């Protein structure tokens, strides 16, 4: 995208009431956001903005300088990813209310697609701290990127455990990326920048208001394959993230705790309502079809996809196919199909679901998707 157009995406992100839907309406009517930014109120209303939003924008834009916003972003080394860009996280676009602009400090890498949100109480018990450190360390060592919210308690513990395991972690802010909240986590935020990213839907200068954080939570769950709740009381904000994960068709995992502990009442209730009970990290990896993640990453580097595998990928779907059917449809010899499917399973491309039936892996790598 031309830098000249990008600055208007950034400008509109500072206007209350103009989100993804209204941005789409403006683009459909004006073709570019530059034209929309400079349009009179009457044209904005024709484009689909309601009277209040259009008038509010016309008044606000005299006090917003898109050029100054871009200069500020350059100073803080912040990138703006627009929802029409190939660099925008594709999984986030699966949720209904994904933000039109995502602000990023640090780096987002392809392997961050295999990520898990870890959330919980700000007042972690000794039990919660121990469980968070152990689970996150094991998940991180198996190639999982850890996403959390940089809050006190479980969030901070999860970020630190990932960093200490030498893994990637991403913090989602409820304010602009020029403000670290809570301030006591400034050092942690700097460490995350070196081994991951800080992201926010809020433009620079946005203060950490209380109502920003429930909306922030939907991004944490939206980016992730699932949400792990370590410890949560009955009114914990972590339960909001879990509920949003359910709405987004994400897996929810919860760590059981003592029925006498207030810090576990929320997680125990989640399990009662259908969240997956977690005893160890393997429970999570198996549920997400990532149990062989570390081995698959190594195997992928050593053995890229070949022509036989590419042909077999075209024969498979999310529905089980018996090996005999695969042989018939592919025209390949049974011995070749059998050996190739075994190797493809090791590489995380397919999964055997019993009785010599195979399906495409739930989270197949991007290069394997392209080979189909």
GROMACS .gro file of C-alpha atoms in nm:
model
  372
    1UNK     CA    1   0.000   0.000   0.000
    2UNK     CA    2   0.121   0.351  -0.079
    3UNK     CA    3   0.238   0.536   0.230
    4UNK     CA    4   0.004   0.819   0.133
    5UNK     CA    5  -0.299   0.589   0.164
    6UNK     CA    6  -0.173   0.416   0.478
    7UNK     CA    7  -0.168   0.742   0.672
    8UNK     CA    8  -0.543   0.779   0.620
    9UNK     CA    9  -0.606   0.429   0.756
   10UNK     CA   10  -0.410   0.543   1.061
   11UNK     CA   11  -0.605   0.869   1.076
   12UNK     CA   12  -0.942   0.693   1.067
   13UNK     CA   13  -0.830   0.457   1.344
   14UNK     CA   14  -0.827   0.761   1.574
   15UNK     CA   15  -1.192   0.839   1.504
   16UNK     CA   16  -1.443   0.682   1.748
   17UNK     CA   17  -1.726   0.494   1.580
   18UNK     CA   18  -1.540   0.415   1.258
   19UNK     CA   19  -1.443   0.050   1.256
   20UNK     CA   20  -1.405  -0.223   0.998
   21UNK     CA   21  -1.763  -0.209   0.865
   22UNK     CA   22  -1.765   0.167   0.813
   23UNK     CA   23  -1.416   0.157   0.662
   24UNK     CA   24  -1.548  -0.096   0.409
   25UNK     CA   25  -1.841   0.133   0.328
   26UNK     CA   26  -1.609   0.429   0.277
   27UNK     CA   27  -1.377   0.230   0.051
   28UNK     CA   28  -1.667   0.102  -0.155
   29UNK     CA   29  -1.801   0.453  -0.207
   30UNK     CA   30  -1.479   0.659  -0.236
   31UNK     CA   31  -1.233   0.390  -0.360
   32UNK     CA   32  -0.958   0.530  -0.135
   33UNK     CA   33  -0.954   0.649   0.225
   34UNK     CA   34  -0.768   0.961   0.114
   35UNK     CA   35  -1.078   1.069  -0.078
   36UNK     CA   36  -1.299   0.974   0.216
   37UNK     CA   37  -1.083   1.174   0.458
   38UNK     CA   38  -1.122   1.490   0.249
   39UNK     CA   39  -1.491   1.444   0.166
   40UNK     CA   40  -1.764   1.680   0.291
   41UNK     CA   41  -2.016   1.558   0.547
   42UNK     CA   42  -2.290   1.520   0.287
   43UNK     CA   43  -2.080   1.278   0.082
   44UNK     CA   44  -1.980   1.084   0.393
   45UNK     CA   45  -2.347   1.033   0.475
   46UNK     CA   46  -2.412   0.910   0.122
   47UNK     CA   47  -2.128   0.662   0.173
   48UNK     CA   48  -2.312   0.510   0.469
   49UNK     CA   49  -2.197   0.701   0.777
   50UNK     CA   50  -2.478   0.796   1.013
   51UNK     CA   51  -2.534   1.164   1.091
   52UNK     CA   52  -2.363   1.156   1.432
   53UNK     CA   53  -2.053   0.969   1.310
   54UNK     CA   54  -2.013   1.185   0.999
   55UNK     CA   55  -2.044   1.511   1.191
   56UNK     CA   56  -1.811   1.388   1.464
   57UNK     CA   57  -1.549   1.291   1.206
   58UNK     CA   58  -1.569   1.624   1.022
   59UNK     CA   59  -1.507   1.804   1.352
   60UNK     CA   60  -1.228   1.569   1.461
   61UNK     CA   61  -1.026   1.558   1.140
   62UNK     CA   62  -0.922   1.920   1.178
   63UNK     CA   63  -0.737   1.812   1.495
   64UNK     CA   64  -0.584   1.492   1.353
   65UNK     CA   65  -0.275   1.505   1.134
   66UNK     CA   66  -0.217   1.176   0.950
   67UNK     CA   67   0.134   1.292   0.861
   68UNK     CA   68   0.216   1.360   1.226
   69UNK     CA   69   0.079   1.018   1.320
   70UNK     CA   70   0.311   0.853   1.068
   71UNK     CA   71   0.608   1.049   1.204
   72UNK     CA   72   0.519   0.940   1.556
   73UNK     CA   73   0.497   0.577   1.445
   74UNK     CA   74   0.840   0.603   1.285
   75UNK     CA   75   0.982   0.742   1.610
   76UNK     CA   76   0.848   0.443   1.807
   77UNK     CA   77   0.927   0.194   1.529
   78UNK     CA   78   0.561   0.099   1.498
   79UNK     CA   79   0.416  -0.059   1.183
   80UNK     CA   80   0.049  -0.035   1.085
   81UNK     CA   81  -0.098  -0.349   0.927
   82UNK     CA   82  -0.425  -0.285   0.744
   83UNK     CA   83  -0.687  -0.557   0.711
   84UNK     CA   84  -0.653  -0.558   0.331
   85UNK     CA   85  -0.280  -0.632   0.356
   86UNK     CA   86  -0.118  -0.974   0.314
   87UNK     CA   87   0.084  -0.902   0.630
   88UNK     CA   88  -0.229  -0.880   0.845
   89UNK     CA   89  -0.273  -1.199   1.058
   90UNK     CA   90  -0.513  -1.418   0.862
   91UNK     CA   91  -0.655  -1.600   1.164
   92UNK     CA   92  -0.759  -1.269   1.318
   93UNK     CA   93  -0.969  -1.199   1.008
   94UNK     CA   94  -1.179  -1.505   1.095
   95UNK     CA   95  -1.348  -1.317   1.380
   96UNK     CA   96  -1.643  -1.089   1.315
   97UNK     CA   97  -1.510  -0.764   1.458
   98UNK     CA   98  -1.144  -0.771   1.364
   99UNK     CA   99  -0.980  -0.427   1.374
  100UNK     CA  100  -0.917  -0.251   1.042
  101UNK     CA  101  -0.567  -0.154   1.157
  102UNK     CA  102  -0.329  -0.350   1.379
  103UNK     CA  103  -0.029  -0.168   1.523
  104UNK     CA  104   0.289  -0.373   1.570
  105UNK     CA  105   0.623  -0.317   1.740
  106UNK     CA  106   0.872  -0.597   1.689
  107UNK     CA  107   0.819  -0.881   1.443
  108UNK     CA  108   0.537  -1.119   1.356
  109UNK     CA  109   0.670  -1.438   1.196
  110UNK     CA  110   0.494  -1.722   1.007
  111UNK     CA  111   0.557  -1.961   1.297
  112UNK     CA  112   0.347  -1.736   1.520
  113UNK     CA  113   0.044  -1.894   1.352
  114UNK     CA  114   0.095  -2.178   1.601
  115UNK     CA  115   0.010  -1.972   1.905
  116UNK     CA  116  -0.186  -2.007   2.227
  117UNK     CA  117  -0.330  -1.731   2.444
  118UNK     CA  118  -0.251  -1.777   2.813
  119UNK     CA  119  -0.458  -1.574   3.059
  120UNK     CA  120  -0.552  -1.569   3.425
  121UNK     CA  121  -0.583  -1.375   3.745
  122UNK     CA  122  -0.366  -1.077   3.833
  123UNK     CA  123  -0.336  -1.222   4.184
  124UNK     CA  124  -0.177  -1.557   4.108
  125UNK     CA  125  -0.137  -1.806   4.390
  126UNK     CA  126   0.176  -2.014   4.440
  127UNK     CA  127  -0.010  -2.298   4.265
  128UNK     CA  128  -0.109  -2.076   3.972
  129UNK     CA  129   0.244  -1.944   3.930
  130UNK     CA  130   0.392  -2.295   3.937
  131UNK     CA  131   0.141  -2.431   3.686
  132UNK     CA  132   0.180  -2.132   3.451
  133UNK     CA  133   0.559  -2.158   3.450
  134UNK     CA  134   0.555  -2.533   3.389
  135UNK     CA  135   0.288  -2.539   3.118
  136UNK     CA  136   0.420  -2.238   2.928
  137UNK     CA  137   0.779  -2.364   2.940
  138UNK     CA  138   0.676  -2.700   2.795
  139UNK     CA  139   0.452  -2.544   2.529
  140UNK     CA  140   0.722  -2.295   2.430
  141UNK     CA  141   0.981  -2.571   2.396
  142UNK     CA  142   0.743  -2.743   2.156
  143UNK     CA  143   0.729  -2.448   1.917
  144UNK     CA  144   0.419  -2.269   2.048
  145UNK     CA  145   0.418  -1.889   2.048
  146UNK     CA  146   0.263  -1.758   2.370
  147UNK     CA  147   0.018  -1.467   2.352
  148UNK     CA  148  -0.092  -1.274   2.660
  149UNK     CA  149  -0.181  -0.925   2.778
  150UNK     CA  150   0.123  -0.804   2.978
  151UNK     CA  151  -0.095  -0.767   3.289
  152UNK     CA  152   0.024  -0.846   3.639
  153UNK     CA  153  -0.004  -1.206   3.754
  154UNK     CA  154  -0.054  -1.492   3.510
  155UNK     CA  155   0.003  -1.277   3.198
  156UNK     CA  156   0.347  -1.162   3.310
  157UNK     CA  157   0.440  -1.509   3.433
  158UNK     CA  158   0.347  -1.656   3.093
  159UNK     CA  159   0.551  -1.399   2.899
  160UNK     CA  160   0.856  -1.451   3.121
  161UNK     CA  161   0.835  -1.830   3.106
  162UNK     CA  162   0.826  -1.818   2.725
  163UNK     CA  163   1.126  -1.585   2.714
  164UNK     CA  164   1.324  -1.800   2.957
  165UNK     CA  165   1.250  -2.102   2.736
  166UNK     CA  166   1.402  -1.914   2.442
  167UNK     CA  167   1.066  -1.897   2.264
  168UNK     CA  168   0.855  -1.626   2.105
  169UNK     CA  169   0.585  -1.436   2.286
  170UNK     CA  170   0.342  -1.161   2.187
  171UNK     CA  171   0.181  -0.903   2.416
  172UNK     CA  172  -0.152  -0.747   2.319
  173UNK     CA  173  -0.201  -0.397   2.459
  174UNK     CA  174  -0.520  -0.222   2.565
  175UNK     CA  175  -0.364   0.115   2.487
  176UNK     CA  176  -0.125   0.272   2.238
  177UNK     CA  177   0.211   0.103   2.192
  178UNK     CA  178   0.389   0.414   2.322
  179UNK     CA  179   0.243   0.344   2.668
  180UNK     CA  180   0.339   0.038   2.871
  181UNK     CA  181   0.065  -0.064   3.112
  182UNK     CA  182   0.126  -0.148   3.387
  183UNK     CA  183   0.439   0.069   3.394
  184UNK     CA  184   0.618  -0.184   3.615
  185UNK     CA  185   0.631  -0.418   3.314
  186UNK     CA  186   0.836  -0.180   3.099
  187UNK     CA  187   1.144  -0.402   3.123
  188UNK     CA  188   0.939  -0.709   3.031
  189UNK     CA  189   0.795  -0.526   2.730
  190UNK     CA  190   1.147  -0.445   2.608
  191UNK     CA  191   1.245  -0.812   2.640
  192UNK     CA  192   0.936  -0.919   2.446
  193UNK     CA  193   1.031  -0.678   2.166
  194UNK     CA  194   1.355  -0.870   2.119
  195UNK     CA  195   1.183  -1.208   2.094
  196UNK     CA  196   0.837  -1.135   1.959
  197UNK     CA  197   0.603  -0.841   1.926
  198UNK     CA  198   0.383  -0.588   2.099
  199UNK     CA  199   0.052  -0.532   1.920
  200UNK     CA  200  -0.257  -0.316   1.964
  201UNK     CA  201  -0.559  -0.199   1.771
  202UNK     CA  202  -0.528   0.138   1.944
  203UNK     CA  203  -0.327   0.420   1.782
  204UNK     CA  204  -0.034   0.581   1.960
  205UNK     CA  205  -0.135   0.806   2.246
  206UNK     CA  206  -0.442   0.603   2.345
  207UNK     CA  207  -0.460   0.584   2.725
  208UNK     CA  208  -0.529   0.250   2.901
  209UNK     CA  209  -0.897   0.301   2.980
  210UNK     CA  210  -1.084   0.020   3.157
  211UNK     CA  211  -1.323  -0.049   2.869
  212UNK     CA  212  -1.033  -0.099   2.625
  213UNK     CA  213  -0.929  -0.426   2.785
  214UNK     CA  214  -1.236  -0.644   2.718
  215UNK     CA  215  -1.204  -0.544   2.351
  216UNK     CA  216  -0.831  -0.615   2.365
  217UNK     CA  217  -0.910  -0.968   2.485
  218UNK     CA  218  -1.095  -1.056   2.164
  219UNK     CA  219  -0.772  -0.994   1.971
  220UNK     CA  220  -0.578  -1.227   2.201
  221UNK     CA  221  -0.826  -1.508   2.141
  222UNK     CA  222  -0.874  -1.418   1.775
  223UNK     CA  223  -0.504  -1.453   1.698
  224UNK     CA  224  -0.478  -1.786   1.876
  225UNK     CA  225  -0.560  -2.150   1.814
  226UNK     CA  226  -0.702  -2.161   2.164
  227UNK     CA  227  -0.709  -1.997   2.505
  228UNK     CA  228  -0.558  -2.147   2.820
  229UNK     CA  229  -0.699  -2.013   3.147
  230UNK     CA  230  -0.458  -2.092   3.431
  231UNK     CA  231  -0.633  -1.939   3.732
  232UNK     CA  232  -0.941  -1.719   3.742
  233UNK     CA  233  -1.185  -1.606   4.005
  234UNK     CA  234  -1.556  -1.572   3.944
  235UNK     CA  235  -1.526  -1.217   3.805
  236UNK     CA  236  -1.183  -1.243   3.640
  237UNK     CA  237  -1.132  -1.068   3.307
  238UNK     CA  238  -0.978  -1.394   3.186
  239UNK     CA  239  -1.331  -1.535   3.169
  240UNK     CA  240  -1.418  -1.264   2.915
  241UNK     CA  241  -1.135  -1.390   2.696
  242UNK     CA  242  -1.262  -1.747   2.735
  243UNK     CA  243  -1.616  -1.647   2.637
  244UNK     CA  244  -1.488  -1.457   2.335
  245UNK     CA  245  -1.285  -1.763   2.235
  246UNK     CA  246  -1.604  -1.971   2.239
  247UNK     CA  247  -1.779  -1.711   2.021
  248UNK     CA  248  -1.483  -1.724   1.781
  249UNK     CA  249  -1.489  -2.105   1.764
  250UNK     CA  250  -1.156  -2.135   1.943
  251UNK     CA  251  -1.067  -2.411   2.188
  252UNK     CA  252  -1.080  -2.321   2.557
  253UNK     CA  253  -0.854  -2.498   2.805
  254UNK     CA  254  -0.868  -2.460   3.182
  255UNK     CA  255  -0.651  -2.575   3.470
  256UNK     CA  256  -0.852  -2.728   3.757
  257UNK     CA  257  -0.792  -2.605   4.110
  258UNK     CA  258  -0.910  -2.659   4.463
  259UNK     CA  259  -1.283  -2.615   4.518
  260UNK     CA  260  -1.184  -2.420   4.830
  261UNK     CA  261  -0.971  -2.167   4.638
  262UNK     CA  262  -1.145  -1.848   4.519
  263UNK     CA  263  -0.873  -1.818   4.252
  264UNK     CA  264  -0.995  -2.140   4.087
  265UNK     CA  265  -1.371  -2.085   4.095
  266UNK     CA  266  -1.371  -1.939   3.745
  267UNK     CA  267  -1.156  -2.211   3.591
  268UNK     CA  268  -1.349  -2.489   3.763
  269UNK     CA  269  -1.671  -2.337   3.630
  270UNK     CA  270  -1.527  -2.325   3.277
  271UNK     CA  271  -1.449  -2.697   3.299
  272UNK     CA  272  -1.802  -2.763   3.423
  273UNK     CA  273  -1.932  -2.570   3.120
  274UNK     CA  274  -1.724  -2.772   2.872
  275UNK     CA  275  -1.373  -2.626   2.867
  276UNK     CA  276  -1.105  -2.889   2.819
  277UNK     CA  277  -0.944  -2.989   3.148
  278UNK     CA  278  -0.565  -2.956   3.134
  279UNK     CA  279  -0.339  -3.193   3.329
  280UNK     CA  280  -0.022  -3.119   3.133
  281UNK     CA  281   0.098  -2.956   2.812
  282UNK     CA  282   0.042  -3.276   2.611
  283UNK     CA  283  -0.335  -3.241   2.663
  284UNK     CA  284  -0.322  -2.908   2.479
  285UNK     CA  285  -0.090  -3.016   2.199
  286UNK     CA  286  -0.295  -3.328   2.126
  287UNK     CA  287  -0.622  -3.136   2.118
  288UNK     CA  288  -0.472  -2.886   1.874
  289UNK     CA  289  -0.305  -3.160   1.668
  290UNK     CA  290   0.033  -3.016   1.759
  291UNK     CA  291   0.167  -3.304   1.967
  292UNK     CA  292   0.463  -3.350   1.732
  293UNK     CA  293   0.522  -2.980   1.674
  294UNK     CA  294   0.895  -2.973   1.752
  295UNK     CA  295   0.966  -3.282   1.541
  296UNK     CA  296   0.752  -3.149   1.256
  297UNK     CA  297   0.941  -2.820   1.248
  298UNK     CA  298   1.272  -3.006   1.226
  299UNK     CA  299   1.138  -3.248   0.964
  300UNK     CA  300   0.996  -2.963   0.756
  301UNK     CA  301   1.340  -2.803   0.734
  302UNK     CA  302   1.506  -3.130   0.635
  303UNK     CA  303   1.245  -3.262   0.393
  304UNK     CA  304   1.040  -3.015   0.188
  305UNK     CA  305   0.726  -3.129   0.007
  306UNK     CA  306   0.782  -3.349  -0.302
  307UNK     CA  307   0.566  -3.430  -0.608
  308UNK     CA  308   0.414  -3.744  -0.457
  309UNK     CA  309   0.313  -3.559  -0.141
  310UNK     CA  310   0.169  -3.277  -0.348
  311UNK     CA  311  -0.046  -3.527  -0.540
  312UNK     CA  312  -0.164  -3.697  -0.221
  313UNK     CA  313  -0.254  -3.364  -0.062
  314UNK     CA  314  -0.496  -3.305  -0.348
  315UNK     CA  315  -0.673  -3.632  -0.262
  316UNK     CA  316  -0.727  -3.543   0.103
  317UNK     CA  317  -0.966  -3.320   0.294
  318UNK     CA  318  -1.091  -3.274   0.650
  319UNK     CA  319  -1.309  -3.582   0.596
  320UNK     CA  320  -1.142  -3.925   0.647
  321UNK     CA  321  -1.023  -4.108   0.335
  322UNK     CA  322  -0.919  -4.474   0.349
  323UNK     CA  323  -0.576  -4.558   0.213
  324UNK     CA  324  -0.734  -4.785  -0.052
  325UNK     CA  325  -0.943  -4.494  -0.178
  326UNK     CA  326  -0.636  -4.270  -0.183
  327UNK     CA  327  -0.447  -4.529  -0.389
  328UNK     CA  328  -0.732  -4.558  -0.640
  329UNK     CA  329  -0.779  -4.183  -0.680
  330UNK     CA  330  -0.409  -4.102  -0.703
  331UNK     CA  331  -0.315  -4.394  -0.927
  332UNK     CA  332  -0.007  -4.458  -0.714
  333UNK     CA  333   0.118  -4.791  -0.587
  334UNK     CA  334   0.003  -4.891  -0.239
  335UNK     CA  335   0.358  -4.918  -0.105
  336UNK     CA  336   0.445  -4.566  -0.225
  337UNK     CA  337   0.123  -4.420  -0.083
  338UNK     CA  338   0.179  -4.591   0.252
  339UNK     CA  339   0.539  -4.472   0.290
  340UNK     CA  340   0.454  -4.121   0.173
  341UNK     CA  341   0.161  -4.087   0.415
  342UNK     CA  342   0.385  -4.198   0.700
  343UNK     CA  343   0.638  -3.928   0.612
  344UNK     CA  344   0.362  -3.670   0.566
  345UNK     CA  345   0.230  -3.748   0.913
  346UNK     CA  346   0.576  -3.691   1.058
  347UNK     CA  347   0.589  -3.355   0.879
  348UNK     CA  348   0.251  -3.251   1.019
  349UNK     CA  349   0.074  -3.252   0.683
  350UNK     CA  350  -0.178  -3.529   0.748
  351UNK     CA  351  -0.314  -3.724   1.041
  352UNK     CA  352  -0.423  -4.087   1.066
  353UNK     CA  353  -0.756  -4.109   1.247
  354UNK     CA  354  -0.777  -4.487   1.280
  355UNK     CA  355  -0.847  -4.780   1.049
  356UNK     CA  356  -0.595  -4.652   0.790
  357UNK     CA  357  -0.808  -4.343   0.733
  358UNK     CA  358  -0.632  -4.010   0.679
  359UNK     CA  359  -0.733  -3.643   0.698
  360UNK     CA  360  -0.553  -3.316   0.635
  361UNK     CA  361  -0.384  -3.185   0.949
  362UNK     CA  362  -0.584  -2.921   1.127
  363UNK     CA  363  -0.307  -2.660   1.113
  364UNK     CA  364  -0.111  -2.745   0.800
  365UNK     CA  365   0.188  -2.523   0.729
  366UNK     CA  366   0.150  -2.246   0.471
  367UNK     CA  367   0.401  -2.399   0.228
  368UNK     CA  368   0.210  -2.728   0.240
  369UNK     CA  369  -0.119  -2.546   0.176
  370UNK     CA  370   0.038  -2.394  -0.135
  371UNK     CA  371   0.138  -2.739  -0.259
  372UNK     CA  372  -0.223  -2.856  -0.278
   0.00000   0.00000   0.00000
